[in-house]
Coordinates of C-alpha atoms in Angstrom, one line a residue:
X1 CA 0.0 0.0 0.0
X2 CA 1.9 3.7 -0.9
X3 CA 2.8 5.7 1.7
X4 CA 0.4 8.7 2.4
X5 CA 2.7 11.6 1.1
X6 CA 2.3 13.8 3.9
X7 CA 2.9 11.0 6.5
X8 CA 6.6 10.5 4.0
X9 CA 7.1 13.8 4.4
X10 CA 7.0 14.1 8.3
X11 CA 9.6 14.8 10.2
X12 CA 10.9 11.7 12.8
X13 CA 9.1 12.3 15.8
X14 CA 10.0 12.9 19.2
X15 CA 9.4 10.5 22.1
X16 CA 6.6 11.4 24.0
X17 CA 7.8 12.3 27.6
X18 CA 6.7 9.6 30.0
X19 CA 5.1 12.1 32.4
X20 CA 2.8 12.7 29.1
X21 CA 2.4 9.0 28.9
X22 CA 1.3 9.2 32.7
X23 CA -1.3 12.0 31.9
X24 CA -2.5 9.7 28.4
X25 CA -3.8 7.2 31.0
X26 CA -5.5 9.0 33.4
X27 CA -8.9 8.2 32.0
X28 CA -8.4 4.4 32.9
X29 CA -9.1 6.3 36.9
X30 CA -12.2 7.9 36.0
X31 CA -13.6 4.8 33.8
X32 CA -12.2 2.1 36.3
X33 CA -14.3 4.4 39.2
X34 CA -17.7 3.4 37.8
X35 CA -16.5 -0.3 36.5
X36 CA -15.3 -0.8 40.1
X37 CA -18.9 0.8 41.3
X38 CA -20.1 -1.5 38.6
X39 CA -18.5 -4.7 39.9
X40 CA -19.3 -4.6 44.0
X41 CA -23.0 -2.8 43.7
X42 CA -24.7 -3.9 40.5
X43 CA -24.9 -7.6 41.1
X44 CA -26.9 -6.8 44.6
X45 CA -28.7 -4.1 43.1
X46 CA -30.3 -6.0 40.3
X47 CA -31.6 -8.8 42.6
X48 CA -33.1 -5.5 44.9
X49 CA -35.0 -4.8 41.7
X50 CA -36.2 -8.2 41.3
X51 CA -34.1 -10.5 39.1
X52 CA -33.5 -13.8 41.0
X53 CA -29.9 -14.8 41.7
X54 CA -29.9 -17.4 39.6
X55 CA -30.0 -15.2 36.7
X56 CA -28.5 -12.3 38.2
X57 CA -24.9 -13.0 35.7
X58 CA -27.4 -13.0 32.6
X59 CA -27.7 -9.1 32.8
X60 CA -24.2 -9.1 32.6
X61 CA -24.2 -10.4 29.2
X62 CA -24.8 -6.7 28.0
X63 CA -21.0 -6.4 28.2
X64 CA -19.7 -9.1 26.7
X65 CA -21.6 -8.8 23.9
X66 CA -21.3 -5.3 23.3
X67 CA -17.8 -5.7 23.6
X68 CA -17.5 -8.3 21.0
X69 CA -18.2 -6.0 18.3
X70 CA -18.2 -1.9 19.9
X71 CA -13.8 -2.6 20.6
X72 CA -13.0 -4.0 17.6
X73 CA -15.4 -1.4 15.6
X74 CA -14.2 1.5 17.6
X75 CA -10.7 0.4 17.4
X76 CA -11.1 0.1 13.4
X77 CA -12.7 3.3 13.1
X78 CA -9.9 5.1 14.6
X79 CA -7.0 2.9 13.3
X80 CA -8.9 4.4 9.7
X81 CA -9.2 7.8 10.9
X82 CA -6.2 10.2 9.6
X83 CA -5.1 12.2 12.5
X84 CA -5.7 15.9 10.6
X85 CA -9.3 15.0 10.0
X86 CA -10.1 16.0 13.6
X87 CA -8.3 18.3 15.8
X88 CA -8.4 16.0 18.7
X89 CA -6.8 13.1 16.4
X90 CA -8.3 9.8 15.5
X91 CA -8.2 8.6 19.5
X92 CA -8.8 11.2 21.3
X93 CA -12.6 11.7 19.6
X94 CA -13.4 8.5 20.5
X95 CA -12.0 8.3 24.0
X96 CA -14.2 11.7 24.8
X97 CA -17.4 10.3 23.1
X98 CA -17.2 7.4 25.2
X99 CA -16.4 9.5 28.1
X100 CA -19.9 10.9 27.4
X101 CA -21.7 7.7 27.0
X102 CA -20.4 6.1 30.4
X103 CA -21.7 9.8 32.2
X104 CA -25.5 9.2 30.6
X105 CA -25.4 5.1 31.0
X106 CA -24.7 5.8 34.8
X107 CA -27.3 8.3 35.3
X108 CA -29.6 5.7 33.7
X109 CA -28.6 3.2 36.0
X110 CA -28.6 5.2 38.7
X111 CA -32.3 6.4 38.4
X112 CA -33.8 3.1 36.7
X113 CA -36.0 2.7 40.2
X114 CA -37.5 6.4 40.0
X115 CA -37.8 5.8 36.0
X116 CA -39.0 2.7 36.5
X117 CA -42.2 4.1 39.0
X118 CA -42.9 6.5 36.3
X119 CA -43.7 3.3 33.8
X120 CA -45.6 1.4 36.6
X121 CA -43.7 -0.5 38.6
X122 CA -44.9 -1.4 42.2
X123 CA -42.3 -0.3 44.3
X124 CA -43.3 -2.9 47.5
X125 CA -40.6 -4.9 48.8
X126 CA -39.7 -8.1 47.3
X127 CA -42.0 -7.5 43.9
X128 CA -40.0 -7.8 40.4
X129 CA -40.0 -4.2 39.1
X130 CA -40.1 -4.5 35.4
X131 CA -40.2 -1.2 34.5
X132 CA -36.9 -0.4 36.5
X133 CA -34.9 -3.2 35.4
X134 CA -35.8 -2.7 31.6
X135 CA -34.3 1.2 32.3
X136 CA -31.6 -0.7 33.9
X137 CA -30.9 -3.1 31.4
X138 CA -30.7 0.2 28.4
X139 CA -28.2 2.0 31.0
X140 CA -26.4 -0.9 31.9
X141 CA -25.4 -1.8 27.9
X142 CA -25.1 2.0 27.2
X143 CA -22.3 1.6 30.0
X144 CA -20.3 -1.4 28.8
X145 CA -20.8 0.6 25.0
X146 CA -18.9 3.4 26.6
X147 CA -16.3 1.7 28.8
X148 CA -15.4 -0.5 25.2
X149 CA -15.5 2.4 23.5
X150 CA -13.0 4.4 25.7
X151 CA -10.7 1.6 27.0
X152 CA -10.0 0.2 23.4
X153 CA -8.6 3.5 21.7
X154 CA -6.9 4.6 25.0
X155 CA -5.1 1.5 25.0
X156 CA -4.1 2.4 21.5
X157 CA -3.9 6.0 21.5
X158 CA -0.8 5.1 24.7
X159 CA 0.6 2.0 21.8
X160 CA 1.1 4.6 19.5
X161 CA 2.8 7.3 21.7
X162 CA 5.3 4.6 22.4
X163 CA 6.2 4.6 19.2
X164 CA 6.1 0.6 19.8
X165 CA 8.9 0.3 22.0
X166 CA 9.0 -2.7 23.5
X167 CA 10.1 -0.6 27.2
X168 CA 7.8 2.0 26.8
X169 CA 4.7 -0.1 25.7
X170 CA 5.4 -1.9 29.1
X171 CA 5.7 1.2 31.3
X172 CA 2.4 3.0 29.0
X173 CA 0.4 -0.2 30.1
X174 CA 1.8 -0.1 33.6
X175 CA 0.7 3.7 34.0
X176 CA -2.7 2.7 32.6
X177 CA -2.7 -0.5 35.2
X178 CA -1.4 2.2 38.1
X179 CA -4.4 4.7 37.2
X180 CA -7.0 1.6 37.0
X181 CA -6.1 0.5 40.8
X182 CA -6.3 4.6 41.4
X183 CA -10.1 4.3 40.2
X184 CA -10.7 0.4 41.5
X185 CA -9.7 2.3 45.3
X186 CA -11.5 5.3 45.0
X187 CA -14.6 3.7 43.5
X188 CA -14.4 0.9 46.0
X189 CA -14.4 2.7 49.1
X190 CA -16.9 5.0 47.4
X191 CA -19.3 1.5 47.3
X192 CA -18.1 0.6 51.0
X193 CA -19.1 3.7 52.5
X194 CA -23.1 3.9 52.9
X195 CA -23.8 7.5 53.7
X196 CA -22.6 9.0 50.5
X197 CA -26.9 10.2 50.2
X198 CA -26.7 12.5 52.8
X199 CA -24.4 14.7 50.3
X200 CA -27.1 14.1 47.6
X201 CA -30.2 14.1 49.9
X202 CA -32.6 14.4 46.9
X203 CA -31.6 11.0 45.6
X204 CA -33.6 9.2 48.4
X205 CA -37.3 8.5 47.4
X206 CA -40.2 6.9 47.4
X207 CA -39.1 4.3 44.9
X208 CA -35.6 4.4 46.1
X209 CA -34.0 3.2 49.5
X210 CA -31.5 4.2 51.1
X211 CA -29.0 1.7 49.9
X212 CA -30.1 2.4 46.5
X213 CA -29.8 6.1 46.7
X214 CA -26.5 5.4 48.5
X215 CA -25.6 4.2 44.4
X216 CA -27.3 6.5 42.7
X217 CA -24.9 9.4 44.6
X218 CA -22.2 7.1 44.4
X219 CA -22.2 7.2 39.9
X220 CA -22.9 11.2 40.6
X221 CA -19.5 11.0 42.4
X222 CA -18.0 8.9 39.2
X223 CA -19.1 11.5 36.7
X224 CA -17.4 13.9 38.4
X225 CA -14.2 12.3 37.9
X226 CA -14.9 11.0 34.9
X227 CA -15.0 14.5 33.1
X228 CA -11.7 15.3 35.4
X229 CA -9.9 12.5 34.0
X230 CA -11.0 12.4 30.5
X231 CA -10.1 16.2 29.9
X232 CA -6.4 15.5 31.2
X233 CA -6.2 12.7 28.8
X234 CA -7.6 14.2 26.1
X235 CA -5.6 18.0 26.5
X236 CA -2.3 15.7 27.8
X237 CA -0.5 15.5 24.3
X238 CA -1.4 15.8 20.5
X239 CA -1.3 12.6 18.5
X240 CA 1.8 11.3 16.4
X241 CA 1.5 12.1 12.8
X242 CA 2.7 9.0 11.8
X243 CA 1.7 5.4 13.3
X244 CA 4.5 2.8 11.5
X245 CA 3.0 -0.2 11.8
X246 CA -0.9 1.1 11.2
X247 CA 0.2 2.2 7.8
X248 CA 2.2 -1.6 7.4
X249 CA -1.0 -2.9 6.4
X250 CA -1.6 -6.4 4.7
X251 CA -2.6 -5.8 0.8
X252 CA -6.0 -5.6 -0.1
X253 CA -7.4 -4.6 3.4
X254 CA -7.9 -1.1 2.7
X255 CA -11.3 -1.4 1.4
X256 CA -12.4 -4.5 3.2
X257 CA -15.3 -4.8 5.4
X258 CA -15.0 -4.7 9.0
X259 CA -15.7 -7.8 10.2
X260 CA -13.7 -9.6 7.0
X261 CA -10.8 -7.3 7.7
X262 CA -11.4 -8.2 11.6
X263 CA -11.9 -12.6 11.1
X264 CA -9.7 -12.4 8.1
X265 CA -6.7 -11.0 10.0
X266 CA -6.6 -14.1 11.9
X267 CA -5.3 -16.3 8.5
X268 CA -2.2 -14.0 9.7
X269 CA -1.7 -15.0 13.6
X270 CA 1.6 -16.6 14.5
X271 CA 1.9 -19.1 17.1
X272 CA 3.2 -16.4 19.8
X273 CA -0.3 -14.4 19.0
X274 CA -2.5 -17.7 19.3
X275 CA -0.9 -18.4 22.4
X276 CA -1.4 -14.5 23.9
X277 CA -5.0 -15.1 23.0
X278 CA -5.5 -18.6 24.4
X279 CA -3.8 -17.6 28.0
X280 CA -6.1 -14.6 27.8
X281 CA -8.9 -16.4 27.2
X282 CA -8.4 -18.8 30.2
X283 CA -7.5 -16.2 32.5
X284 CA -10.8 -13.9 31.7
X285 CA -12.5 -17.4 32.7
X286 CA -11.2 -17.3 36.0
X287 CA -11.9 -13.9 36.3
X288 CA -15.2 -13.3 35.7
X289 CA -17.4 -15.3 38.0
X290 CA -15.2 -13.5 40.4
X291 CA -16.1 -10.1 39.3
X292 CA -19.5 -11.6 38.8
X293 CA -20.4 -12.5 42.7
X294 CA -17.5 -10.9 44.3
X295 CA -19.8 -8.9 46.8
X296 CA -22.5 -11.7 46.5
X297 CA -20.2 -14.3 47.6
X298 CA -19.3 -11.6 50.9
X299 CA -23.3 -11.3 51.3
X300 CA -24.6 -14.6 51.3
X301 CA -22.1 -16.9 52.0
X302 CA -20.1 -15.4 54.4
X303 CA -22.7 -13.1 56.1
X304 CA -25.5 -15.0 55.3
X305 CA -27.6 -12.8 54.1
X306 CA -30.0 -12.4 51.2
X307 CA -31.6 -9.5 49.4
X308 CA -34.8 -11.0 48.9
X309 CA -35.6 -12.0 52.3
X310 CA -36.7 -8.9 54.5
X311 CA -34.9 -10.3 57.5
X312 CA -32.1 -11.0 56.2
X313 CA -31.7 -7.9 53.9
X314 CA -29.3 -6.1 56.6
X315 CA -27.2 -8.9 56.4
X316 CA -26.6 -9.2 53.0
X317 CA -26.0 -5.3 52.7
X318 CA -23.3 -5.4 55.5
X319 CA -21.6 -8.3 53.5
X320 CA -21.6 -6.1 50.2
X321 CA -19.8 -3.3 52.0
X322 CA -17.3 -5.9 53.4
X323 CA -16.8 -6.7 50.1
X324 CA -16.3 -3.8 48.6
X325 CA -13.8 -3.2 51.2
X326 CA -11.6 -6.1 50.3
X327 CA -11.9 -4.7 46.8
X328 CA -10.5 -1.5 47.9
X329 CA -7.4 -3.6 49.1
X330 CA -7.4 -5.4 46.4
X331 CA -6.8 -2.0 44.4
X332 CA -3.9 -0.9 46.6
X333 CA -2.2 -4.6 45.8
X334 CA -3.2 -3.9 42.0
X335 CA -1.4 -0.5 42.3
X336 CA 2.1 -1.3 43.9
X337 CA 2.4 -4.6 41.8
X338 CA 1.7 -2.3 38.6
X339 CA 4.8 -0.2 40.3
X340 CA 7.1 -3.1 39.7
X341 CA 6.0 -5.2 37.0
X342 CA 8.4 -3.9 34.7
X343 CA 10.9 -4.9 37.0
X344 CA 9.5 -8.3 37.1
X345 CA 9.6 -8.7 33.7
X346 CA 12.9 -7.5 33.1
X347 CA 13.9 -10.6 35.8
X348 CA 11.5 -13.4 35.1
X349 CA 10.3 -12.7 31.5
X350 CA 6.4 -11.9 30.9
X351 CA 5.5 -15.6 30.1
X352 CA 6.4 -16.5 33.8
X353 CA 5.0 -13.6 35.5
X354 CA 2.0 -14.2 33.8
X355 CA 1.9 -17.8 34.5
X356 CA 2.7 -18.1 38.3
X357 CA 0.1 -14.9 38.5
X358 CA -2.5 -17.4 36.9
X359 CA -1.9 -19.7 39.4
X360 CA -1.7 -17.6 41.8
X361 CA -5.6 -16.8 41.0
X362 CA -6.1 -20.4 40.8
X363 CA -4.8 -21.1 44.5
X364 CA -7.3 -17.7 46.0
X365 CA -10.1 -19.3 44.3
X366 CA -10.0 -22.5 46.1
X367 CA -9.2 -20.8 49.4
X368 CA -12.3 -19.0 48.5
X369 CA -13.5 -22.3 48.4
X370 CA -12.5 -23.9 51.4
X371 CA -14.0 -20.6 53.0
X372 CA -17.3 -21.0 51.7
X373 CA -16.9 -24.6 53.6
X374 CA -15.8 -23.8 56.7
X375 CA -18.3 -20.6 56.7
X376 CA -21.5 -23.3 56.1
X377 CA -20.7 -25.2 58.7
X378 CA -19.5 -23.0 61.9
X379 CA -22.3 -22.0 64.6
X380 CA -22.5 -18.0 64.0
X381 CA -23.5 -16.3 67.4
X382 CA -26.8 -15.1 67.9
X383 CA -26.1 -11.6 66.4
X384 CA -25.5 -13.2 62.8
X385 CA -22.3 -11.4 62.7
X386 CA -19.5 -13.8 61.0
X387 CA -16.7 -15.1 63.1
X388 CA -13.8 -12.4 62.9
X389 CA -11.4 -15.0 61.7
X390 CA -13.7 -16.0 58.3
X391 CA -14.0 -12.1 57.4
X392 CA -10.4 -11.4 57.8
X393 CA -9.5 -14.9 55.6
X394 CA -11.7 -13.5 52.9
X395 CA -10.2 -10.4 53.2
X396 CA -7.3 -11.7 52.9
X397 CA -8.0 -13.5 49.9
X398 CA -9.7 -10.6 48.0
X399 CA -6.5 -8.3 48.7
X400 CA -4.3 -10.7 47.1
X401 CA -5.8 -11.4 44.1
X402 CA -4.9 -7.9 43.7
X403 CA -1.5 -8.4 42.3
X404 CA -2.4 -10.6 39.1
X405 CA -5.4 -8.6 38.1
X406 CA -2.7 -5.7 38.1
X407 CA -0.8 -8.3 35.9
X408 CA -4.0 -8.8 33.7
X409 CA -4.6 -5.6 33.3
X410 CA -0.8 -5.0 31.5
X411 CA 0.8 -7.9 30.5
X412 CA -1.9 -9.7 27.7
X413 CA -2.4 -5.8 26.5
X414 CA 1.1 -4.6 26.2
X415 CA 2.4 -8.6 24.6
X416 CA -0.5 -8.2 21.9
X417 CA 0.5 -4.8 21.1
X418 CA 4.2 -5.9 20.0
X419 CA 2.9 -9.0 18.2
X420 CA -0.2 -7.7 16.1
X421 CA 1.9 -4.7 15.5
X422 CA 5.1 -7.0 14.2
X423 CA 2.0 -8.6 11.8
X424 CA 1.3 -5.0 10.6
X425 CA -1.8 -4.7 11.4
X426 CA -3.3 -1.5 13.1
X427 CA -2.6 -1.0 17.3
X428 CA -6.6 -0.6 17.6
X429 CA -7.7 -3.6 15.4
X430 CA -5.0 -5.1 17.8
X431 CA -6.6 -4.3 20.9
X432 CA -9.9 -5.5 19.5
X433 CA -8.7 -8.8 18.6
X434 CA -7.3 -9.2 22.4
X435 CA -11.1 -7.9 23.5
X436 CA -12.9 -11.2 22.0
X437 CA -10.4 -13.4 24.0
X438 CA -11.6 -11.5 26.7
X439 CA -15.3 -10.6 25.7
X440 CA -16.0 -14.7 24.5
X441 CA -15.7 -15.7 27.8
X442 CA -17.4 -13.6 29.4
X443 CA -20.2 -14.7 27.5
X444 CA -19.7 -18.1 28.5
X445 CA -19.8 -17.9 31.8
X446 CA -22.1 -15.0 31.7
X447 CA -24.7 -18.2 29.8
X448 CA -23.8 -21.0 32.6
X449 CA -22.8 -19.5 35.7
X450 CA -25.8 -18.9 37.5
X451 CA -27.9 -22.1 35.7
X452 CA -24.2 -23.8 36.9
X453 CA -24.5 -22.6 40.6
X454 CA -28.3 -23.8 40.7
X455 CA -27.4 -27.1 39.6
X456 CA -25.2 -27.2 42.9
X457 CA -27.8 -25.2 45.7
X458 CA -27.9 -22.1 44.5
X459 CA -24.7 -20.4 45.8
X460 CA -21.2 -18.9 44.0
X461 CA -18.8 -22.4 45.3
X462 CA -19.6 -23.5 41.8
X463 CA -18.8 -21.1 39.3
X464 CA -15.6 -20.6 41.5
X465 CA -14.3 -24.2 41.1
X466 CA -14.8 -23.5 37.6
X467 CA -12.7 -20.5 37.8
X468 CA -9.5 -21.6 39.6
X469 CA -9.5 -24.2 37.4
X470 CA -9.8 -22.4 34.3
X471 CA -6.8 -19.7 36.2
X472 CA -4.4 -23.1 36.6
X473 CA -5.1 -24.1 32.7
X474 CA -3.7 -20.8 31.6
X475 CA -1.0 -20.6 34.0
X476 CA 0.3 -23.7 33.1
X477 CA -0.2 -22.8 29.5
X478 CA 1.7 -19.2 29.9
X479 CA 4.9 -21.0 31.9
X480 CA 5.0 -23.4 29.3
X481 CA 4.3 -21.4 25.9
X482 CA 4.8 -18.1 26.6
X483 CA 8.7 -16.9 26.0
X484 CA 10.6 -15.6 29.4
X485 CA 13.4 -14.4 27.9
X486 CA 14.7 -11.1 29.8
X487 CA 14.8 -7.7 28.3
X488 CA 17.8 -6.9 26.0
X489 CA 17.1 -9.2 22.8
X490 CA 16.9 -7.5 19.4
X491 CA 13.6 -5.3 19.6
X492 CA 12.1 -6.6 16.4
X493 CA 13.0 -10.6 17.4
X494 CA 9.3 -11.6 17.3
X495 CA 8.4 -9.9 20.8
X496 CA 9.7 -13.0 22.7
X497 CA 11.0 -10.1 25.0
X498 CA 7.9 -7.9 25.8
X499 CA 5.6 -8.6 28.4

């Protein structure tokens, strides 16, 4: 394909400062805020609103599938784009317009009870509101629309800053990682704290309780520093004029469809990418029942409580702030092993970082396990409060998984930007491609989780055996076919360096 003349023309670019790179992330805080409010209050909230447990992960299939097609579209879109069409560039558009749509889906979410009156919907306890959950379904997909549609062209907009440096992908990813742990903690503790209401006292009403109006002020919180973070990323630093391996482009692509260009490019994978993908895809089945019934699991199993049953309501809340809690530690872990995974790396190679991270996961899923056990069958004392010793064990367990979800949050993202990009094909296609590893699982488990935990009682023990062993697979896979040579190779030697 010839060479746009002006991009020949350009002069060679200077490297982005990394204290731009640093500001280029900074949306990851303010998107990862409302995916972290996401993750520890939606779960309980939909069963509030009617939606039995055993379904509960169904509603979550709005992300997965929205994913499957908005990250790879988005990421095509703007990999098409020439940067002087717009005067934000061909990211930055997209990252802001995302921005927008994950401001609007929370507000959705947020009100879908008080919309959800206005339609009908009896607003007694324990009744199935059909109304609301219909408004909540809309703002719930608007939301994963947006958080695709912003993640997948940050993720490239930071791949092409770096210029495809093997070093600076890594630390780009690792600032994205850092800022993502910044927004898990602050979005966390926002979801642990349960008087956030009395700030926005209008949010409480007749069709709302206090614990959901203690969400719907929580996601006013989140657009706040959503439009913070989003206008540091977007003013940080103006777009490269010239993407090397974008323009590198297989013949005859040009003026292919989307989804030929997008299944086609696969006739093109190496073994190295194949391998990425698989691990990936393995790992995202680990992860997802966890993010799935994270809280849940803190509610019922350990507090025993249940948002359905009237009396034991109070329970279950207490558990989901618990929870939430041990998600906020889990983010501080996330953020000081993002600090020194490049140092990691450089020691252990990627491949084994990733690996023993997997199994890592794999080992806090059956402690998780052996919790849920221990939890059914100790005498609680009269006051229904858990035994210290179980909450601080799950505590425990939630903080640690902390340091390979920093690891999934870099490693897969900054090893499929060297390798896609060595194939020549555009850095947001190649962040798209990663997404369905990430997206097709979800929809599996999204499918058979909660028909999978009903087959078994009812509770999360289920889906969670499924998950640590799904985390071993990939470990095992990543130790064993994943390269772990240290930094310092030749920089175009396949990627076998990168992380």
């Amino acid at each position: 394909m010839p060479r746009p003349a002006a991009t020949a023309a350009a002069p060679p670019a200077r490297k982005v400062p990394l204290r731009k790179l640093l500001r280029a992330a900074s949306v990851a805080c303010g998107v990862q805020f409302g995916w972290a409010l996401q993750l520890s209050l939606l779960t309980p909230y939909v069963q509030e609103l009617g939606i039995p447990h055993a379904f509960a992960s169904l509603v979550w299939l709005c992300g997965p599938l929205s994913g499957l097609l908005v990250q790879p579209l988005v990421g095509h879109l703007s990999d098409r784009i020439a940067p002087a069409a717009s005067p934000l560039g061909r990211r930055r558009p997209f990252i802001a317009a995302g921005a927008a749509s994950i401001a609007a889906a929370v507000l959705t979410v947020g009100f879908s009870a008080d919309i959800g009156r206005l339609f009908g919907d009896d607003i007694t306890p324990g009744t199935t509101r059909l109304g609301a959950i219909c408004v909540y379904l809309v703002g719930f997909w608007l939301l994963d629309v947006g958080n695709n549609a912003t993640q997948g062209p940050c993720r490239a907009f930071l791949a092409d800053l770096t210029e495809n440096d093997p070093r600076r992908t890594r630390i780009a990813n690792a600032y994205f990682s850092l800022f993502m742990a910044l927004g898990n903690i602050l979005g966390y503790a926002t979801g642990a704290y349960s008087g956030w209401y009395w700030i926005f006292p209008f949010t409480v009403t007749p069709s709302c309780s206090i614990s959901c109006a203690n969400l719907k002020s929580a996601f006013l919180l989140d657009i706040i520093i959503l439009v913070i973070t989003t206008y540091i990323t977007v003013a940080s630093v103006q777009e490269p004029q010239s993407f090397g391996g974008d323009e590198a482009e297989h013949p005859g692509t040009e003026q292919e469809a989307f989804l030929w260009e997008l299944f086609g490019s696969f006739r093109y994978f190496t073994l190295p990418v194949w391998m990425v993908l698989i691990v990936t895809a393995l790992t995202w089945i680990g992860w997802f029942p966890f993010i799935l019934f994270d809280t849940d699991w803190m509610g019922r199993e350990i507090y025993r409580g249940s948002p359905d049953n009237p009396e034991a309501t109070q329970s279950y809340h207490d558990g989901v702030r618990m929870g939430s809690f041990g998600l906020m530690l889990n983010s501080v872990l996330l953020g000081f092993t993002s600090v020194v995974l490049e140092k990691l790396c450089r020691k252990w190679g990627a491949g084994l970082v990733w690996g023993v991270s997997n199994i890592l996961m794999a080992l806090c899923f059956v402690a998780m396990l052996v919790i849920t056990y221990v939890a059914k069958n100790m005498d609680y004392p009269p006051s229904g409060v858990p035994p210290t010793g179980i909450v601080i064990a799950s505590l425990v367990v939630f903080t640690i998984l902390g340091a390979p979800l920093a690891i999934t949050y870099s490693i897969p993202y900054a090893m499929a930007a060297s390798r896609v990009e060595n194939l020549g094909l555009g850095q947001g296609l190649a962040m798209g491609i990663l997404n369905l590893a990430i997206v097709i699982p979800q929809v599996i488990v999204s499918l058979g989780s909660g028909p999978w935990d009903q087959l078994f009682g009812g509770g999360n023990a289920p889906a969670f055996a499924v998950a640590a062993g799904a985390s071993f697979i990939g470990g095992l896979v990543a130790i064993l076919g994943l390269p772990r040579a240290r930094i310092g190779s030749s920089r175009r030697r396949g990627g076998t360096h990168n992380r």
